[in-house]
CSV table of C-alpha atoms and ligand atoms in Angstrom, one decimal:
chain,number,residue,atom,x,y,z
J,1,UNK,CA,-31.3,-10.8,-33.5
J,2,UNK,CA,-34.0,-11.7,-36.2
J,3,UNK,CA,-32.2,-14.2,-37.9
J,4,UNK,CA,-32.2,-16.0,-34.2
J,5,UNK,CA,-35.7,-15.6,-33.3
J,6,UNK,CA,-36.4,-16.7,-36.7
J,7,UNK,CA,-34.3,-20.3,-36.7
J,8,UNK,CA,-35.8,-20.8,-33.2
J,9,UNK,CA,-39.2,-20.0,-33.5
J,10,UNK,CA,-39.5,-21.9,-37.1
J,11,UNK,CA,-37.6,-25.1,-35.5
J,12,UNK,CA,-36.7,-25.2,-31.7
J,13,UNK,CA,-33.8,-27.0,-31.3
J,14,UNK,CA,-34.0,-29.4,-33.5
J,15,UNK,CA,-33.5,-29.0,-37.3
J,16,UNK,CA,-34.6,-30.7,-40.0
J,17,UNK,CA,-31.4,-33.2,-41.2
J,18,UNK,CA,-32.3,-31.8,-44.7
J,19,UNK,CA,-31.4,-28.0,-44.0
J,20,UNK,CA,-28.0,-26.9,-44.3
J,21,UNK,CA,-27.8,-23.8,-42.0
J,22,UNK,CA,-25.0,-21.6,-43.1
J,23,UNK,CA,-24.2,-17.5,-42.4
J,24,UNK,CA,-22.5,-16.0,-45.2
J,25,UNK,CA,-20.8,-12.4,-44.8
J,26,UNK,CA,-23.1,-9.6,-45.6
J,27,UNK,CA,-20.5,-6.8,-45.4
J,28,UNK,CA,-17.0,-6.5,-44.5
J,29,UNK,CA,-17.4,-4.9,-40.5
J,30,UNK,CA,-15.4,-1.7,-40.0
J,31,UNK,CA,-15.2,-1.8,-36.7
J,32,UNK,CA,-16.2,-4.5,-33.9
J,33,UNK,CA,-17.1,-7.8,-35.1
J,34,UNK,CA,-21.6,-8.5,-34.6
J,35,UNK,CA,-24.4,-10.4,-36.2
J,36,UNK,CA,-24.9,-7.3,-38.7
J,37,UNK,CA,-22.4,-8.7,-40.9
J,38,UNK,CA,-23.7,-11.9,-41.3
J,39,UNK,CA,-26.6,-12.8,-43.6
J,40,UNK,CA,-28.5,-16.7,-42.4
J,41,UNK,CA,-29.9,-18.5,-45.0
J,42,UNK,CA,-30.7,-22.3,-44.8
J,43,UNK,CA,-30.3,-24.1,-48.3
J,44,UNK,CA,-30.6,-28.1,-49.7
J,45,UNK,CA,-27.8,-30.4,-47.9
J,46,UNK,CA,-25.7,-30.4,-51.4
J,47,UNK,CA,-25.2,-34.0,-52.5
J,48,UNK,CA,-21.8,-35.6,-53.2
J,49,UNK,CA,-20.5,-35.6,-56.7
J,50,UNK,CA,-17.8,-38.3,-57.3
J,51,UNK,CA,-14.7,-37.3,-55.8
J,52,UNK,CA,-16.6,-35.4,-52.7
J,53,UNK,CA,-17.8,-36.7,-49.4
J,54,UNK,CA,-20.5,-34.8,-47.4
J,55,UNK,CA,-19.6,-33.6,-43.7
J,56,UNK,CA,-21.3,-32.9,-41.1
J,57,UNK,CA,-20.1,-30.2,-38.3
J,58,UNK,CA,-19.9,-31.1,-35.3
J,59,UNK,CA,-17.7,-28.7,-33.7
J,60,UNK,CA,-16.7,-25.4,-34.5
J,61,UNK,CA,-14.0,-23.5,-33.8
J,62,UNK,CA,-14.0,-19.6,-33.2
J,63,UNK,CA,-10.5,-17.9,-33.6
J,64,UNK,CA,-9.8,-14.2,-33.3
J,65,UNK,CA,-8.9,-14.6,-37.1
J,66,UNK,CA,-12.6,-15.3,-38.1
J,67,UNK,CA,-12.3,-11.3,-37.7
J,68,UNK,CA,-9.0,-11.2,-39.9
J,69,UNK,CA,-10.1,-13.4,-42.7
J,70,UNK,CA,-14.0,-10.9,-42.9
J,71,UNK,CA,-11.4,-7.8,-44.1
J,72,UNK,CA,-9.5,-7.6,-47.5
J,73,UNK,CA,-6.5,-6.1,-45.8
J,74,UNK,CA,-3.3,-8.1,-47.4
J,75,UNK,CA,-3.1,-11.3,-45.2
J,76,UNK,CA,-1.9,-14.9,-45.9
J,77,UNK,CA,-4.9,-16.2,-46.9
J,78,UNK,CA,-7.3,-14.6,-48.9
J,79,UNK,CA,-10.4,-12.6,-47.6
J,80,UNK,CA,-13.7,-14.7,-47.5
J,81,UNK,CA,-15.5,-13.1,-50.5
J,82,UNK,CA,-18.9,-11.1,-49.3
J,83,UNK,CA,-22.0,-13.5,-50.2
J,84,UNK,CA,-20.0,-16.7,-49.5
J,85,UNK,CA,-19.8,-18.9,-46.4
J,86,UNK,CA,-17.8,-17.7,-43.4
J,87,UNK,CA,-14.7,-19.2,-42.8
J,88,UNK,CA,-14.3,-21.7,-39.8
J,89,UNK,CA,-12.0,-24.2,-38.3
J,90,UNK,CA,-14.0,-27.5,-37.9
J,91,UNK,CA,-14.5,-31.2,-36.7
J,92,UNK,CA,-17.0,-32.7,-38.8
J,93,UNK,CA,-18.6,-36.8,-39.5
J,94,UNK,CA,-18.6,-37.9,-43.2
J,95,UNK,CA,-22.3,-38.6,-43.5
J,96,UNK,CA,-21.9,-39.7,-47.4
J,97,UNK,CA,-18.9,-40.4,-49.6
J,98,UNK,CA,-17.8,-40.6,-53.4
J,99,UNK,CA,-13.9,-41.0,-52.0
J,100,UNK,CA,-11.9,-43.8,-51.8
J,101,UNK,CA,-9.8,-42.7,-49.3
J,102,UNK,CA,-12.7,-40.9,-46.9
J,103,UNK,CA,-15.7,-43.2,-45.7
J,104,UNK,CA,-18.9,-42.4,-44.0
J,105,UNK,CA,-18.7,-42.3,-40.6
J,106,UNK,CA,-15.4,-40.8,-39.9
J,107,UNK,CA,-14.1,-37.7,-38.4
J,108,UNK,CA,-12.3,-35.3,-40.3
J,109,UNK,CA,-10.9,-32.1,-39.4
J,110,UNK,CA,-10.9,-29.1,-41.8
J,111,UNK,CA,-12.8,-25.8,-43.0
J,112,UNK,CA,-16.5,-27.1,-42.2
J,113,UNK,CA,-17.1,-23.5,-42.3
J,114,UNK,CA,-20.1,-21.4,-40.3
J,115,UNK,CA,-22.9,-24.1,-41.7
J,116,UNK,CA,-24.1,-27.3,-40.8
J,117,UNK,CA,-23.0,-29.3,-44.1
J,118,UNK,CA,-19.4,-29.0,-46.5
J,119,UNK,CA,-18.6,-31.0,-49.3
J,120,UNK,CA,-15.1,-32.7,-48.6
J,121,UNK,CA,-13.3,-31.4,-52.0
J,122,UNK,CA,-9.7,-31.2,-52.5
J,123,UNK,CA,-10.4,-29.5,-55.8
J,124,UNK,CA,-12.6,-26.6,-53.8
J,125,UNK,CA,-11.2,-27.1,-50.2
J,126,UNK,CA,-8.7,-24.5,-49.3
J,127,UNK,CA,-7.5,-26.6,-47.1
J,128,UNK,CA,-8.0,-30.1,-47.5
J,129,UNK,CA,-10.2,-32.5,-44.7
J,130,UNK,CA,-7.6,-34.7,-42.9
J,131,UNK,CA,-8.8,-38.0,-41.1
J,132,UNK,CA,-8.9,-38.2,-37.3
J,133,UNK,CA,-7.4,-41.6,-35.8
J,134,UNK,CA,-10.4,-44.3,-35.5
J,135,UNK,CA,-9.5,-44.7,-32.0
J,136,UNK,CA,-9.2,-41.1,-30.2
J,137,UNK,CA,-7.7,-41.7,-26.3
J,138,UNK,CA,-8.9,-37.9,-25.8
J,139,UNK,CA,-12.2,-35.8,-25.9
J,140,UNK,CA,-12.9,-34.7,-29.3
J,141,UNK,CA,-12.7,-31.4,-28.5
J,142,UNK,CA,-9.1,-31.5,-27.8
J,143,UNK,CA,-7.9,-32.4,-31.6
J,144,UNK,CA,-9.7,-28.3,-31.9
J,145,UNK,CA,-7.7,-27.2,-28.7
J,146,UNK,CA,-4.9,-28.3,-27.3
J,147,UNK,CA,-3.9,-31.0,-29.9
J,148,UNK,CA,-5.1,-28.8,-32.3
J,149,UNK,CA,-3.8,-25.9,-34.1
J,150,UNK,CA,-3.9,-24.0,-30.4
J,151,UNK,CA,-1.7,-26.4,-28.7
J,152,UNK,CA,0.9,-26.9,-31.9
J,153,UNK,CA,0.6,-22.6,-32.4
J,154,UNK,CA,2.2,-22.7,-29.0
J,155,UNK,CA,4.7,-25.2,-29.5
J,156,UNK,CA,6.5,-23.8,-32.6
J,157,UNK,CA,6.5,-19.9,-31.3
J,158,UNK,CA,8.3,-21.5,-28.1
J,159,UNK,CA,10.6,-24.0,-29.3
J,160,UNK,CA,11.2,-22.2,-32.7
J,161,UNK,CA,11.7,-18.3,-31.6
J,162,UNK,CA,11.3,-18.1,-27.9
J,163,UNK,CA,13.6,-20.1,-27.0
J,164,UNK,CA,13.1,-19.8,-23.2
J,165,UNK,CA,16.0,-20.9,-20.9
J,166,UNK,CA,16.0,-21.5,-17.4
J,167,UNK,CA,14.9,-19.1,-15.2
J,168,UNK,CA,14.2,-16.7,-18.0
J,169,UNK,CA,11.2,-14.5,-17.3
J,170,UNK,CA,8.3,-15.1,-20.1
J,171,UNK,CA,5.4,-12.9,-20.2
J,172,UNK,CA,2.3,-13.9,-22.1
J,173,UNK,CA,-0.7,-11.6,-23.2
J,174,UNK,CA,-4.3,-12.8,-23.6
J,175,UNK,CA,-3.1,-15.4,-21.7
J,176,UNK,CA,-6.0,-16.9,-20.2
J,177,UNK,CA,-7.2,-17.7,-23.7
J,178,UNK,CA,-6.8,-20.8,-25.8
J,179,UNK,CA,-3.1,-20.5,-27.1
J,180,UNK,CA,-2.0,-18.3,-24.4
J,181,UNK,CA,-2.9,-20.7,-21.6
J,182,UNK,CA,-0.8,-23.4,-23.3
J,183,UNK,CA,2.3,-21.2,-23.9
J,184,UNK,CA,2.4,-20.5,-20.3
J,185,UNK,CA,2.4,-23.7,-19.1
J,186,UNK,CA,4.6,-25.0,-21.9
J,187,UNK,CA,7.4,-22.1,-20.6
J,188,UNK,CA,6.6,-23.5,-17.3
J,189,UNK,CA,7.8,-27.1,-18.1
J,190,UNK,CA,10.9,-25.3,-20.3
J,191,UNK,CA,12.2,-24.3,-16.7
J,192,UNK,CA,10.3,-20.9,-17.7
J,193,UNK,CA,9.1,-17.9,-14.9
J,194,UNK,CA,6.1,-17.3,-16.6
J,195,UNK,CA,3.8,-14.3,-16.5
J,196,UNK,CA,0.2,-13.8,-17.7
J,197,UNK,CA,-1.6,-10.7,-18.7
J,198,UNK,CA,-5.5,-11.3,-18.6
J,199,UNK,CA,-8.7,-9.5,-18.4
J,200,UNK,CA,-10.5,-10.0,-15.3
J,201,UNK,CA,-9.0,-11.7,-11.3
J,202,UNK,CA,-11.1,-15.0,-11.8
J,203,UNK,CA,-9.0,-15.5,-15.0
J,204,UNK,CA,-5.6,-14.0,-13.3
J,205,UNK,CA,-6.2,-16.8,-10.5
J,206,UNK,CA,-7.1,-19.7,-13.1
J,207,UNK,CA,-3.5,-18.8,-14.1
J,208,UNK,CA,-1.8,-19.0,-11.1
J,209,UNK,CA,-3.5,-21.4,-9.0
J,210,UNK,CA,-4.3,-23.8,-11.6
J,211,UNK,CA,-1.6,-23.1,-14.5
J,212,UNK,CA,1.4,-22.9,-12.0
J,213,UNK,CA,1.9,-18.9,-13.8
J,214,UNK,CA,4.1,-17.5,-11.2
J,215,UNK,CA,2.1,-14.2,-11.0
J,216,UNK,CA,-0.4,-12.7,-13.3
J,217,UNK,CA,-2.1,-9.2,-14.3
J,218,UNK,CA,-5.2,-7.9,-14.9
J,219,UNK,CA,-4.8,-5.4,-17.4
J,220,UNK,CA,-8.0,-4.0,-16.9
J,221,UNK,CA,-7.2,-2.4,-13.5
J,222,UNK,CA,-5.6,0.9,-13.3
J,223,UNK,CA,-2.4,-0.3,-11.4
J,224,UNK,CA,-2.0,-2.6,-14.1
J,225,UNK,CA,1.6,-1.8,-15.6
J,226,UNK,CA,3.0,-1.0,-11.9
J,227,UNK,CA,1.6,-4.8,-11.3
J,228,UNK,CA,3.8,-5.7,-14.0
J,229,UNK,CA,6.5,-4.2,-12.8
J,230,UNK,CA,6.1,-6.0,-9.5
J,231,UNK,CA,6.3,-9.6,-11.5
J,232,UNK,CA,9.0,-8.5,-13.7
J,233,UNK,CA,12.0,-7.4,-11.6
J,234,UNK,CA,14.4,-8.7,-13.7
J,235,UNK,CA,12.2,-7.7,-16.8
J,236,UNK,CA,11.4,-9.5,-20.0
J,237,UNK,CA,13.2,-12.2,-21.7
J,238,UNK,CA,10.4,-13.3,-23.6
J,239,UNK,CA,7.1,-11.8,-25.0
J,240,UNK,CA,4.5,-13.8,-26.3
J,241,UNK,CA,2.4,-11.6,-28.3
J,242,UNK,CA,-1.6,-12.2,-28.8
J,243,UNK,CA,-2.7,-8.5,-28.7
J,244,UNK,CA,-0.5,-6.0,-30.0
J,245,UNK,CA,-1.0,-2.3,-29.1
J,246,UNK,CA,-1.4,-0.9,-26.0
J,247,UNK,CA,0.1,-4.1,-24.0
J,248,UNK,CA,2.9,-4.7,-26.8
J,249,UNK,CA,4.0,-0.7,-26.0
J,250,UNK,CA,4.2,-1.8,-22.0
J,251,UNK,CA,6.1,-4.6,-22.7
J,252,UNK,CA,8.9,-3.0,-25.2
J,253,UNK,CA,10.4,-0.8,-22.2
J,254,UNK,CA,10.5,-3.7,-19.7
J,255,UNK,CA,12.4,-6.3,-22.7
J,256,UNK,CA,16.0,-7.3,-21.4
J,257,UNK,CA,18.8,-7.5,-23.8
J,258,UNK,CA,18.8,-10.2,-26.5
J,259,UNK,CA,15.2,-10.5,-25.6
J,260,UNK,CA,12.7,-12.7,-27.9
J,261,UNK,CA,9.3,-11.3,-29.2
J,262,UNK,CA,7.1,-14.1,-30.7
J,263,UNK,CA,4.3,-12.0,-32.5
J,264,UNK,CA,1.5,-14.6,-32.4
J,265,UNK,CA,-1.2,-12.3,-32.9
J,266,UNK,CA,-2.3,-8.6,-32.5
J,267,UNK,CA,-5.7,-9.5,-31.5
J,268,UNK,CA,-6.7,-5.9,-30.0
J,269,UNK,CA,-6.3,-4.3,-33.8
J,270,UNK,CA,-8.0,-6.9,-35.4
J,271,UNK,CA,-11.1,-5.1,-35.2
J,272,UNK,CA,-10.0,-2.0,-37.1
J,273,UNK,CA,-8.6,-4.2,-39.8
J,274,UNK,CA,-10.1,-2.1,-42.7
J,275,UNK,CA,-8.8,-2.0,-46.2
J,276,UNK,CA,-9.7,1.4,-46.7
J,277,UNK,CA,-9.0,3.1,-43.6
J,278,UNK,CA,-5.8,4.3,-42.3
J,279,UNK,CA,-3.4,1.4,-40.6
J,280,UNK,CA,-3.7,1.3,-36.8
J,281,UNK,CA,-0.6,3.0,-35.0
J,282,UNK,CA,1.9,1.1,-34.4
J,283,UNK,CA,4.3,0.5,-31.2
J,284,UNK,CA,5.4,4.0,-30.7
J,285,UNK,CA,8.8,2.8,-28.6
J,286,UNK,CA,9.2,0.7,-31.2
J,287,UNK,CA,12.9,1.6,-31.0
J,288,UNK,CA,13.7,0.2,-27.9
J,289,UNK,CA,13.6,-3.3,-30.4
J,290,UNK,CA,17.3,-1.5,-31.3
J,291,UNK,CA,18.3,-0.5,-28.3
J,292,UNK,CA,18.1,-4.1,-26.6
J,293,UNK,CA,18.7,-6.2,-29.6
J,294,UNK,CA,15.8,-7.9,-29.7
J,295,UNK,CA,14.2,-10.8,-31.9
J,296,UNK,CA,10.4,-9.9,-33.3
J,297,UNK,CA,9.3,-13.1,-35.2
J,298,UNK,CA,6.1,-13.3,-36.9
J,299,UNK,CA,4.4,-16.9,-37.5
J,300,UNK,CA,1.6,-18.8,-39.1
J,301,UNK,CA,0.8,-21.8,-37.7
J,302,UNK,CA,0.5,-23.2,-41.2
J,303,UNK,CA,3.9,-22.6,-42.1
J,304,UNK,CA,4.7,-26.0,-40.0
J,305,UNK,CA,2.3,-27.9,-41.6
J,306,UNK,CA,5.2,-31.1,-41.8
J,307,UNK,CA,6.2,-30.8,-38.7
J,308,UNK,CA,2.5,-30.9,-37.0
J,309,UNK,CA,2.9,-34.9,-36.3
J,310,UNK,CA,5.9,-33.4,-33.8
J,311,UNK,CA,3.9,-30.9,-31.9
J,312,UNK,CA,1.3,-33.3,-31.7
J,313,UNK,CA,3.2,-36.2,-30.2
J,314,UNK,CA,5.0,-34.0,-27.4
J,315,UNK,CA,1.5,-32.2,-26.8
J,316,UNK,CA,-0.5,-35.3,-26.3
J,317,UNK,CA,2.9,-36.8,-23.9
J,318,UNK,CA,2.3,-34.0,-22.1
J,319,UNK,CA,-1.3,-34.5,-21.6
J,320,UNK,CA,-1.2,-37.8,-20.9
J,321,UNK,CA,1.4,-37.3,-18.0
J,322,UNK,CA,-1.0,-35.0,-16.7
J,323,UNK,CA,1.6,-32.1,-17.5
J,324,UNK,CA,-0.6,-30.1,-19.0
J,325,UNK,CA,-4.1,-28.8,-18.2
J,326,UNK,CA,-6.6,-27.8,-20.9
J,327,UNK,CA,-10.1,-25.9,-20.3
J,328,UNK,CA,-12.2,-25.5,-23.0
J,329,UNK,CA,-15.5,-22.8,-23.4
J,330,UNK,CA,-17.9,-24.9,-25.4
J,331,UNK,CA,-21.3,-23.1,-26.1
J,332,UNK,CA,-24.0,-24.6,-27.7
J,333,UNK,CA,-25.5,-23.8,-31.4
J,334,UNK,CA,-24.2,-23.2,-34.8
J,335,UNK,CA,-27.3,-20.0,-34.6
J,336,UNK,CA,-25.5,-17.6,-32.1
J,337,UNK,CA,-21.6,-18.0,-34.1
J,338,UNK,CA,-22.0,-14.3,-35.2
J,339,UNK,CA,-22.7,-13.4,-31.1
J,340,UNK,CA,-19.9,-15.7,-29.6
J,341,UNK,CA,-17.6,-14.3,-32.5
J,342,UNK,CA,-18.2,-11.0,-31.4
J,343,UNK,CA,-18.5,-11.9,-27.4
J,344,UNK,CA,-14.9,-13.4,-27.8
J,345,UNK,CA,-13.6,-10.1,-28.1
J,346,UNK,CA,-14.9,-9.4,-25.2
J,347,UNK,CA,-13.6,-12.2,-23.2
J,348,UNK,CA,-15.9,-14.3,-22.7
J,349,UNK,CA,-14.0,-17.5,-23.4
J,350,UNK,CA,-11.6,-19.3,-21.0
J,351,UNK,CA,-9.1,-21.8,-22.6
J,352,UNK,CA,-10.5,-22.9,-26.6
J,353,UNK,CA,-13.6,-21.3,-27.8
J,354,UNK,CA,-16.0,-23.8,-29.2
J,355,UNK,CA,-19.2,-24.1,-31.0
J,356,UNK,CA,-21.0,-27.5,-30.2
J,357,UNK,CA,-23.0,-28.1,-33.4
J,358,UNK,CA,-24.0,-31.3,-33.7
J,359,UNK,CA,-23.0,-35.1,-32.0
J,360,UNK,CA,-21.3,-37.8,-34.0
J,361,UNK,CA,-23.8,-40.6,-34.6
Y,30,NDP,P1,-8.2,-16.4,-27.2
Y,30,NDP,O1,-8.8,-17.7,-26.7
Y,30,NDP,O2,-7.0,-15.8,-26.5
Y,30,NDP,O3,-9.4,-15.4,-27.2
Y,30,NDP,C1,-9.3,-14.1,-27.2
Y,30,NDP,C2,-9.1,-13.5,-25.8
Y,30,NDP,O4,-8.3,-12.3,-26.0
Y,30,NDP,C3,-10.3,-13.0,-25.1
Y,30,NDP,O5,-10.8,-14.0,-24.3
Y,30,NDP,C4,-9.8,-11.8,-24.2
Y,30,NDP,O6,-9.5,-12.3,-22.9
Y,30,NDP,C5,-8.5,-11.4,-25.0
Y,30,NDP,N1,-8.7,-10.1,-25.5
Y,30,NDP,C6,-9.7,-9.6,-26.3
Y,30,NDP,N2,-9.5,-8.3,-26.7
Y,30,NDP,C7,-8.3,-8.0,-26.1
Y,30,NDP,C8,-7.6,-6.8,-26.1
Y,30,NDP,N3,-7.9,-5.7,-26.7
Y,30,NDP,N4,-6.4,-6.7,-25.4
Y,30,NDP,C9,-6.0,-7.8,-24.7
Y,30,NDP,N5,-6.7,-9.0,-24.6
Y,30,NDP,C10,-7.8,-9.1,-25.4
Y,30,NDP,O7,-7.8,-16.6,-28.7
Y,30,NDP,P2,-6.7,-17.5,-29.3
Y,30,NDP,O8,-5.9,-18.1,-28.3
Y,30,NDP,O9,-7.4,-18.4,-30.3
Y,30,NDP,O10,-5.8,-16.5,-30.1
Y,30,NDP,C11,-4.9,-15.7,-29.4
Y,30,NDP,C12,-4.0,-14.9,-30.4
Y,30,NDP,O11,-3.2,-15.9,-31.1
Y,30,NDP,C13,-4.8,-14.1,-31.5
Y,30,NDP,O12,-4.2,-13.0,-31.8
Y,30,NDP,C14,-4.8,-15.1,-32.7
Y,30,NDP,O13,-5.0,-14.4,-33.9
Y,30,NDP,C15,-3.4,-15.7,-32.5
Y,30,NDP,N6,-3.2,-16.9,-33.2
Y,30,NDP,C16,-2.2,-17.0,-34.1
Y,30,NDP,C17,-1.9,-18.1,-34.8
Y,30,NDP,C18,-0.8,-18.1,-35.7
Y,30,NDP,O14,-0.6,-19.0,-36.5
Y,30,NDP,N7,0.1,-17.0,-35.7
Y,30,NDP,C19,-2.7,-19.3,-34.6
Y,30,NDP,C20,-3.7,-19.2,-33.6
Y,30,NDP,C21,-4.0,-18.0,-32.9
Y,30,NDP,P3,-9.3,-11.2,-21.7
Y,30,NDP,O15,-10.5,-11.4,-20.8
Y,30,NDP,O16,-8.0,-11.6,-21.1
Y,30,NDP,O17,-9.3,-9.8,-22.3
């Protein structure tokens, strides 16, 4: 990728503290996500004006809706505009303040965005730069993951719409990924059978031999729906939903009565999400949502803003009783976003997907 040769050949690893490295999109993609719809530029660190504080990224996160937020189909937040600054989920250091209530120094988590510097703006933000505790008990990485908006997206589609009793059978797609991994495990500890669906048999093992999933399926093998069958012989009470399509159709059929669908995401579409082409097809037994009487909720994560202080105290009690395990893919370099963006897709990520950027001084 030239814009990769370029940064590396001009600098090596180490960049000058007065660049601020950012990738902008170029053009909305049409297809799968890749550097080509990215333009690099490096520009002046911006300085503070009063009321701003400079931060720093140290991590960033990559999310499946990077590729939701690059297409101007109608969403619930708006489309990043082509020329600005991708969109990114962040834990950055104030480096410089004109705040009162932010000081140099501290972490903050927010929209750092795909660069190396953001200006800490309640005016601009679009969503504003919250403080992290001075004294974290937990890698930093975690407040990204499983304390995060990861761990709490799974805590609200379980307590909130699944609702999983005892013994209930809960199967969970993409589940070797960041939220899926945590919804499992969180069914588990709800007295949950839970199933994951996942793309290769290292990550189908991870599940059951170190999440405690009762059985798991690789969806890329032929057999793969007959293997479901063989976990699910007294079907689906629940269906956590992180990919839509093909898996959502095989799941439908198998849904007991009164069954619970908690649409999370619909990652496998996400890459046709195109204003101006033709909607993807949907579930073509979407009837059998009738026939059972079943609940399909949709959620946002940010629609339980107030109620994040909640998740976060029953995630981190887990944690700390050693209740609930919590891998993390950390790659390095803010340079190859575009590439681990696209490699996500993929699969390449078990647990959180994270961009080291930078280290806290
Ligand atoms: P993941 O960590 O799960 O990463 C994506 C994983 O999805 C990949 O590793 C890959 O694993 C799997 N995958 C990719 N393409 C497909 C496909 N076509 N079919 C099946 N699996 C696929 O990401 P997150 O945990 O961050 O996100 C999971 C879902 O949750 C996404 O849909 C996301 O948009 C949604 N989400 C929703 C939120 C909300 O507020 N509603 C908040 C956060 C996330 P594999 O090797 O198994 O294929």
């Amino acid at each position: 990728m030239a814009y990769t040769v370029g940064i590396q050949a001009a600098y090596g690893d180490a960049m000058p503290a007065h660049v601020n490295r950012r990738f902008l999109l170029k053009v909305r993609p049409t297809g799968q996500v890749g550097p080509e719809h990215f333009d690099y530029v490096e520009e002046d660190v911006p300085s503070p004006l009063p009321g701003q504080a400079l931060v720093r990224t140290i991590y960033l996160s990559v999310d499946p809706a990077n590729r939701i937020w690059m297409s101007d189909i109608p969403s619930y937040i708006p489309p990043v505009g082509v020329g600005k600054v991708m969109r990114g989920v962040g834990l950055g250091q104030i480096v410089a303040s004109e705040r009162d209530d932010l000081r140099a120094g501290q972490l903050v988590l927010g929209l750092t965005n795909w660069q190396d510097y953001e200006l800490a703006d309640d005016t601009l933000n679009e969503i504003p730069f919250t403080p992290l505790p001075e004294h974290l008990s937990v890698p930093l990485t975690h407040t990204l993951g499983v304390l995060g908006f990861t761990g709490m997206t799974a805590y609200f589609g379980l307590n909130d719409i699944a609702k999983p009793q005892s013994g209930e059978t809960v199967v969970v797609s993409a589940a070797a990924g960041a939220v899926g991994s945590i919804v499992g495990q969180i069914a588990n500890l709800q007295g949950a059978r839970t199933i994951g669906i996942a793309g290769s048999a290292e990550k189908c093992r991870w599940l059951t031999d170190e999440l405690g999933f009762a059985a798991a399926v690789n969806y890329k093998e032929d057999d793969w729906t007959r293997q479901l069958d063989a976990a699910t012989p007294s079907g689906v009470d629940v269906y956590w939903d992180n990919v839509g399509g093909a898996i959502l159709e095989e799941a439908l059929p198998r849904l007991n009565l009164e069954a619970r669908i908690v649409l999370c995401g619909l990652l496998s579409q996400y890459n046709s999400f195109n204003a101006d082409a033709p909607p993807p097809v949907g579930p073509r037994n979407f009837e059998q949502l009738l026939m059972k009487r079943v609940l399909l909720k949709g959620f946002i994560i940010f629609d339980f803003a107030r109620r994040f202080p909640e998740a976060q105290a029953a995630l981190a009690d887990w944690l700390s009783a050693g209740k609930l395990a919590h891998h993390e893919t950390v790659v390095e370099g803010l340079d190859r976003a575009p590439e681990h963006l696209s490699d996500m897709f993929a699969g390449s990520n078990v647990g959180k997907l994270l961009i080291h950027v930078g280290d806290p001084d």
